[in-house]
Amino acid sequence: MDSNNEYTYTPLKQPDKTIRLLKILSTAPHISCQLSVVALADSPVFSALSYVWGDPNITELIAVDGGAISVTVNLASALRGVYGHWARGQHIAPGEVQWLWADALCINQQDIPEKNLQLPLMEKIYSDAHRVIAWLGSDDDEVACRAVDAGNLVWSKISQ
């Protein structure tokens, strides 16, 4: 991937009413994505990603619409994990397009006026999401596995 070909965000015409959604196209040999602008009021079914940003100095380049964006390794790991989960067909209907909202990519972090209008929308974005994915780490992360086990235990108790 050419790091000199930096991705240029398309400005949001109504940043208080529109959002960007991400479609992960592939994760190998590198992450490749597409961003689309949609009206929040009539957005397609999407998932929202919640994760820890991590160290901003430890990054990875991903391809977005032919350009390159630097993201934290935590976000890159989350995108790989989500894509792998979806590729296995878990929790999706056949043929369902998988749209994802992840703040670090879907909000232009370099555009302060846009950020100031998008941040107050986060509550609505998370509540409008079909599902919220809480990324705790990769499958081999012991903390993540313990958290999933605890969640499964709670779910089994309340669903009895």
PDB file of C-alpha atoms in Angstrom:
ATOM      1  CA  MET A   1       0.000   0.000   0.000  1.00  0.00           C
ATOM      2  CA  ASP A   2       1.308   3.433  -0.919  1.00  0.00           C
ATOM      3  CA  SER A   3       1.556   5.540   2.251  1.00  0.00           C
ATOM      4  CA  ASN A   4       2.015   8.647   0.081  1.00  0.00           C
ATOM      5  CA  ASN A   5      -1.538   8.295  -1.245  1.00  0.00           C
ATOM      6  CA  GLU A   6      -3.269   9.673   1.855  1.00  0.00           C
ATOM      7  CA  TYR A   7      -7.060   9.264   1.954  1.00  0.00           C
ATOM      8  CA  THR A   8      -9.025  12.500   1.547  1.00  0.00           C
ATOM      9  CA  TYR A   9     -12.352  12.602   3.358  1.00  0.00           C
ATOM     10  CA  THR A  10     -15.382  13.773   1.421  1.00  0.00           C
ATOM     11  CA  PRO A  11     -16.841  16.620   3.520  1.00  0.00           C
ATOM     12  CA  LEU A  12     -20.188  15.907   5.151  1.00  0.00           C
ATOM     13  CA  LYS A  13     -22.737  18.330   3.697  1.00  0.00           C
ATOM     14  CA  GLN A  14     -24.813  18.149   6.884  1.00  0.00           C
ATOM     15  CA  PRO A  15     -22.428  16.928   9.602  1.00  0.00           C
ATOM     16  CA  ASP A  16     -25.152  17.212  12.238  1.00  0.00           C
ATOM     17  CA  LYS A  17     -27.456  14.852  10.252  1.00  0.00           C
ATOM     18  CA  THR A  18     -25.177  12.569   8.246  1.00  0.00           C
ATOM     19  CA  ILE A  19     -22.562   9.982   9.159  1.00  0.00           C
ATOM     20  CA  ARG A  20     -20.032   7.836   7.386  1.00  0.00           C
ATOM     21  CA  LEU A  21     -20.352   4.061   7.479  1.00  0.00           C
ATOM     22  CA  LEU A  22     -17.549   1.644   6.788  1.00  0.00           C
ATOM     23  CA  LYS A  23     -17.642  -1.553   4.774  1.00  0.00           C
ATOM     24  CA  ILE A  24     -14.650  -3.835   5.327  1.00  0.00           C
ATOM     25  CA  LEU A  25     -13.721  -5.330   1.955  1.00  0.00           C
ATOM     26  CA  SER A  26     -10.784  -7.500   3.049  1.00  0.00           C
ATOM     27  CA  THR A  27      -8.189  -7.872   5.779  1.00  0.00           C
ATOM     28  CA  ALA A  28      -5.423  -9.702   3.900  1.00  0.00           C
ATOM     29  CA  PRO A  29      -2.783  -8.882   2.946  1.00  0.00           C
ATOM     30  CA  HIS A  30      -3.874  -5.556   4.465  1.00  0.00           C
ATOM     31  CA  ILE A  31      -7.158  -4.034   5.597  1.00  0.00           C
ATOM     32  CA  SER A  32      -9.157  -2.508   2.762  1.00  0.00           C
ATOM     33  CA  CYS A  33     -12.375  -0.565   3.362  1.00  0.00           C
ATOM     34  CA  GLN A  34     -14.970   1.635   1.734  1.00  0.00           C
ATOM     35  CA  LEU A  35     -16.598   4.671   3.381  1.00  0.00           C
ATOM     36  CA  SER A  36     -20.101   5.853   2.459  1.00  0.00           C
ATOM     37  CA  VAL A  37     -22.002   8.930   3.626  1.00  0.00           C
ATOM     38  CA  VAL A  38     -25.578   8.282   4.771  1.00  0.00           C
ATOM     39  CA  ALA A  39     -28.319  10.275   6.462  1.00  0.00           C
ATOM     40  CA  LEU A  40     -28.572   9.127  10.061  1.00  0.00           C
ATOM     41  CA  ALA A  41     -32.377   9.297   9.898  1.00  0.00           C
ATOM     42  CA  ASP A  42     -32.562   6.659   7.151  1.00  0.00           C
ATOM     43  CA  SER A  43     -29.256   4.838   7.441  1.00  0.00           C
ATOM     44  CA  PRO A  44     -28.971   1.165   6.506  1.00  0.00           C
ATOM     45  CA  VAL A  45     -28.649  -1.490   9.197  1.00  0.00           C
ATOM     46  CA  PHE A  46     -25.222  -1.037  10.769  1.00  0.00           C
ATOM     47  CA  SER A  47     -23.153  -2.099  13.743  1.00  0.00           C
ATOM     48  CA  ALA A  48     -21.269   0.353  15.941  1.00  0.00           C
ATOM     49  CA  LEU A  49     -17.825  -0.529  17.230  1.00  0.00           C
ATOM     50  CA  SER A  50     -16.737   0.282  20.768  1.00  0.00           C
ATOM     51  CA  TYR A  51     -13.042  -0.242  21.473  1.00  0.00           C
ATOM     52  CA  VAL A  52     -10.058   1.291  23.224  1.00  0.00           C
ATOM     53  CA  TRP A  53      -8.147   3.505  20.800  1.00  0.00           C
ATOM     54  CA  GLY A  54      -4.782   2.487  22.228  1.00  0.00           C
ATOM     55  CA  ASP A  55      -1.414   4.160  21.793  1.00  0.00           C
ATOM     56  CA  PRO A  56      -1.685   6.773  19.008  1.00  0.00           C
ATOM     57  CA  ASN A  57       2.014   6.261  18.244  1.00  0.00           C
ATOM     58  CA  ILE A  58       1.603   2.573  17.369  1.00  0.00           C
ATOM     59  CA  THR A  59      -0.253   2.555  14.070  1.00  0.00           C
ATOM     60  CA  GLU A  60      -0.967   0.599  10.932  1.00  0.00           C
ATOM     61  CA  LEU A  61      -1.916   1.819   7.471  1.00  0.00           C
ATOM     62  CA  ILE A  62      -5.221   0.663   6.039  1.00  0.00           C
ATOM     63  CA  ALA A  63      -6.652   1.291   2.577  1.00  0.00           C
ATOM     64  CA  VAL A  64      -9.854   3.325   2.358  1.00  0.00           C
ATOM     65  CA  ASP A  65     -11.354   3.957  -1.069  1.00  0.00           C
ATOM     66  CA  GLY A  66      -7.897   3.675  -2.636  1.00  0.00           C
ATOM     67  CA  GLY A  67      -6.194   6.012  -0.171  1.00  0.00           C
ATOM     68  CA  ALA A  68      -4.276   5.274   3.020  1.00  0.00           C
ATOM     69  CA  ILE A  69      -5.268   6.103   6.596  1.00  0.00           C
ATOM     70  CA  SER A  70      -3.147   5.470   9.667  1.00  0.00           C
ATOM     71  CA  VAL A  71      -5.118   3.842  12.508  1.00  0.00           C
ATOM     72  CA  THR A  72      -4.081   2.507  15.888  1.00  0.00           C
ATOM     73  CA  VAL A  73      -3.181  -1.167  16.004  1.00  0.00           C
ATOM     74  CA  ASN A  74      -6.123  -1.643  18.395  1.00  0.00           C
ATOM     75  CA  LEU A  75      -8.550  -0.451  15.725  1.00  0.00           C
ATOM     76  CA  ALA A  76      -6.827  -2.544  13.045  1.00  0.00           C
ATOM     77  CA  SER A  77      -7.114  -5.599  15.308  1.00  0.00           C
ATOM     78  CA  ALA A  78     -10.788  -4.851  15.938  1.00  0.00           C
ATOM     79  CA  LEU A  79     -11.492  -4.511  12.203  1.00  0.00           C
ATOM     80  CA  ARG A  80      -9.790  -7.856  11.539  1.00  0.00           C
ATOM     81  CA  GLY A  81     -11.745  -9.487  14.341  1.00  0.00           C
ATOM     82  CA  VAL A  82     -15.097  -8.086  13.228  1.00  0.00           C
ATOM     83  CA  TYR A  83     -14.434  -9.007   9.593  1.00  0.00           C
ATOM     84  CA  GLY A  84     -13.425 -12.544  10.599  1.00  0.00           C
ATOM     85  CA  HIS A  85     -16.567 -12.896  12.691  1.00  0.00           C
ATOM     86  CA  TRP A  86     -18.728 -11.698   9.810  1.00  0.00           C
ATOM     87  CA  ALA A  87     -16.850 -13.846   7.274  1.00  0.00           C
ATOM     88  CA  ARG A  88     -17.771 -16.902   9.348  1.00  0.00           C
ATOM     89  CA  GLY A  89     -21.397 -15.835   8.949  1.00  0.00           C
ATOM     90  CA  GLN A  90     -22.051 -15.342  12.623  1.00  0.00           C
ATOM     91  CA  HIS A  91     -24.921 -13.071  13.652  1.00  0.00           C
ATOM     92  CA  ILE A  92     -25.857 -11.982  10.146  1.00  0.00           C
ATOM     93  CA  ALA A  93     -28.619 -12.796   7.721  1.00  0.00           C
ATOM     94  CA  PRO A  94     -27.609 -14.283   4.353  1.00  0.00           C
ATOM     95  CA  GLY A  95     -26.740 -11.522   1.899  1.00  0.00           C
ATOM     96  CA  GLU A  96     -26.813  -8.811   4.577  1.00  0.00           C
ATOM     97  CA  VAL A  97     -24.376  -5.980   3.818  1.00  0.00           C
ATOM     98  CA  GLN A  98     -22.193  -5.400   6.822  1.00  0.00           C
ATOM     99  CA  TRP A  99     -21.882  -1.693   7.576  1.00  0.00           C
ATOM    100  CA  LEU A 100     -19.840  -0.590  10.550  1.00  0.00           C
ATOM    101  CA  TRP A 101     -19.445   2.703  12.371  1.00  0.00           C
ATOM    102  CA  ALA A 102     -16.075   3.245  14.066  1.00  0.00           C
ATOM    103  CA  ASP A 103     -15.416   6.751  15.347  1.00  0.00           C
ATOM    104  CA  ALA A 104     -11.736   7.008  14.410  1.00  0.00           C
ATOM    105  CA  LEU A 105     -12.520   6.261  10.757  1.00  0.00           C
ATOM    106  CA  CYS A 106     -16.071   7.501  10.307  1.00  0.00           C
ATOM    107  CA  ILE A 107     -15.368  10.927  11.788  1.00  0.00           C
ATOM    108  CA  ASN A 108     -12.648  12.958  10.087  1.00  0.00           C
ATOM    109  CA  GLN A 109     -10.321  13.374  13.055  1.00  0.00           C
ATOM    110  CA  GLN A 110      -8.464  16.245  11.347  1.00  0.00           C
ATOM    111  CA  ASP A 111     -11.621  18.339  10.788  1.00  0.00           C
ATOM    112  CA  ILE A 112     -12.362  20.013  14.143  1.00  0.00           C
ATOM    113  CA  PRO A 113     -15.699  21.602  13.071  1.00  0.00           C
ATOM    114  CA  GLU A 114     -16.891  18.192  11.827  1.00  0.00           C
ATOM    115  CA  LYS A 115     -15.761  16.492  15.047  1.00  0.00           C
ATOM    116  CA  ASN A 116     -17.595  19.124  17.100  1.00  0.00           C
ATOM    117  CA  LEU A 117     -20.834  18.326  15.242  1.00  0.00           C
ATOM    118  CA  GLN A 118     -20.358  14.547  15.091  1.00  0.00           C
ATOM    119  CA  LEU A 119     -19.409  13.891  18.725  1.00  0.00           C
ATOM    120  CA  PRO A 120     -22.862  14.892  20.081  1.00  0.00           C
ATOM    121  CA  LEU A 121     -24.385  12.381  17.614  1.00  0.00           C
ATOM    122  CA  MET A 122     -22.533   9.445  19.158  1.00  0.00           C
ATOM    123  CA  GLU A 123     -25.352   8.640  21.594  1.00  0.00           C
ATOM    124  CA  LYS A 124     -27.822   8.462  18.691  1.00  0.00           C
ATOM    125  CA  ILE A 125     -25.374   6.490  16.545  1.00  0.00           C
ATOM    126  CA  TYR A 126     -24.895   3.858  19.241  1.00  0.00           C
ATOM    127  CA  SER A 127     -28.626   3.700  20.029  1.00  0.00           C
ATOM    128  CA  ASP A 128     -29.589   3.477  16.329  1.00  0.00           C
ATOM    129  CA  ALA A 129     -27.059   0.728  15.635  1.00  0.00           C
ATOM    130  CA  HIS A 130     -28.548  -2.709  15.018  1.00  0.00           C
ATOM    131  CA  ARG A 131     -25.848  -4.042  17.306  1.00  0.00           C
ATOM    132  CA  VAL A 132     -22.958  -2.586  19.266  1.00  0.00           C
ATOM    133  CA  ILE A 133     -19.754  -4.581  19.144  1.00  0.00           C
ATOM    134  CA  ALA A 134     -17.546  -4.170  22.202  1.00  0.00           C
ATOM    135  CA  TRP A 135     -14.054  -5.151  21.068  1.00  0.00           C
ATOM    136  CA  LEU A 136     -12.133  -6.526  24.036  1.00  0.00           C
ATOM    137  CA  GLY A 137      -9.177  -7.946  22.143  1.00  0.00           C
ATOM    138  CA  SER A 138      -8.262 -10.911  20.002  1.00  0.00           C
ATOM    139  CA  ASP A 139      -9.343 -14.479  20.763  1.00  0.00           C
ATOM    140  CA  ASP A 140      -6.044 -15.217  22.435  1.00  0.00           C
ATOM    141  CA  ASP A 141      -6.353 -12.274  24.797  1.00  0.00           C
ATOM    142  CA  GLU A 142      -6.977 -13.790  28.223  1.00  0.00           C
ATOM    143  CA  VAL A 143      -8.840 -10.726  29.524  1.00  0.00           C
ATOM    144  CA  ALA A 144     -11.185 -10.751  26.534  1.00  0.00           C
ATOM    145  CA  CYS A 145     -11.893 -14.454  26.972  1.00  0.00           C
ATOM    146  CA  ARG A 146     -12.685 -13.993  30.671  1.00  0.00           C
ATOM    147  CA  ALA A 147     -15.015 -11.083  29.869  1.00  0.00           C
ATOM    148  CA  VAL A 148     -16.852 -13.145  27.247  1.00  0.00           C
ATOM    149  CA  ASP A 149     -17.161 -16.050  29.699  1.00  0.00           C
ATOM    150  CA  ALA A 150     -18.578 -13.692  32.339  1.00  0.00           C
ATOM    151  CA  GLY A 151     -21.034 -12.254  29.811  1.00  0.00           C
ATOM    152  CA  ASN A 152     -22.141 -15.743  28.799  1.00  0.00           C
ATOM    153  CA  LEU A 153     -22.682 -16.660  32.451  1.00  0.00           C
ATOM    154  CA  VAL A 154     -24.798 -13.547  33.051  1.00  0.00           C
ATOM    155  CA  TRP A 155     -26.783 -14.204  29.867  1.00  0.00           C
ATOM    156  CA  SER A 156     -27.448 -17.824  30.844  1.00  0.00           C
ATOM    157  CA  LYS A 157     -28.719 -16.692  34.270  1.00  0.00           C
ATOM    158  CA  ILE A 158     -31.083 -14.007  32.956  1.00  0.00           C
ATOM    159  CA  SER A 159     -32.400 -16.132  30.101  1.00  0.00           C
ATOM    160  CA  GLN A 160     -33.530 -18.985  32.388  1.00  0.00           C
TER     161      GLN A 160
END
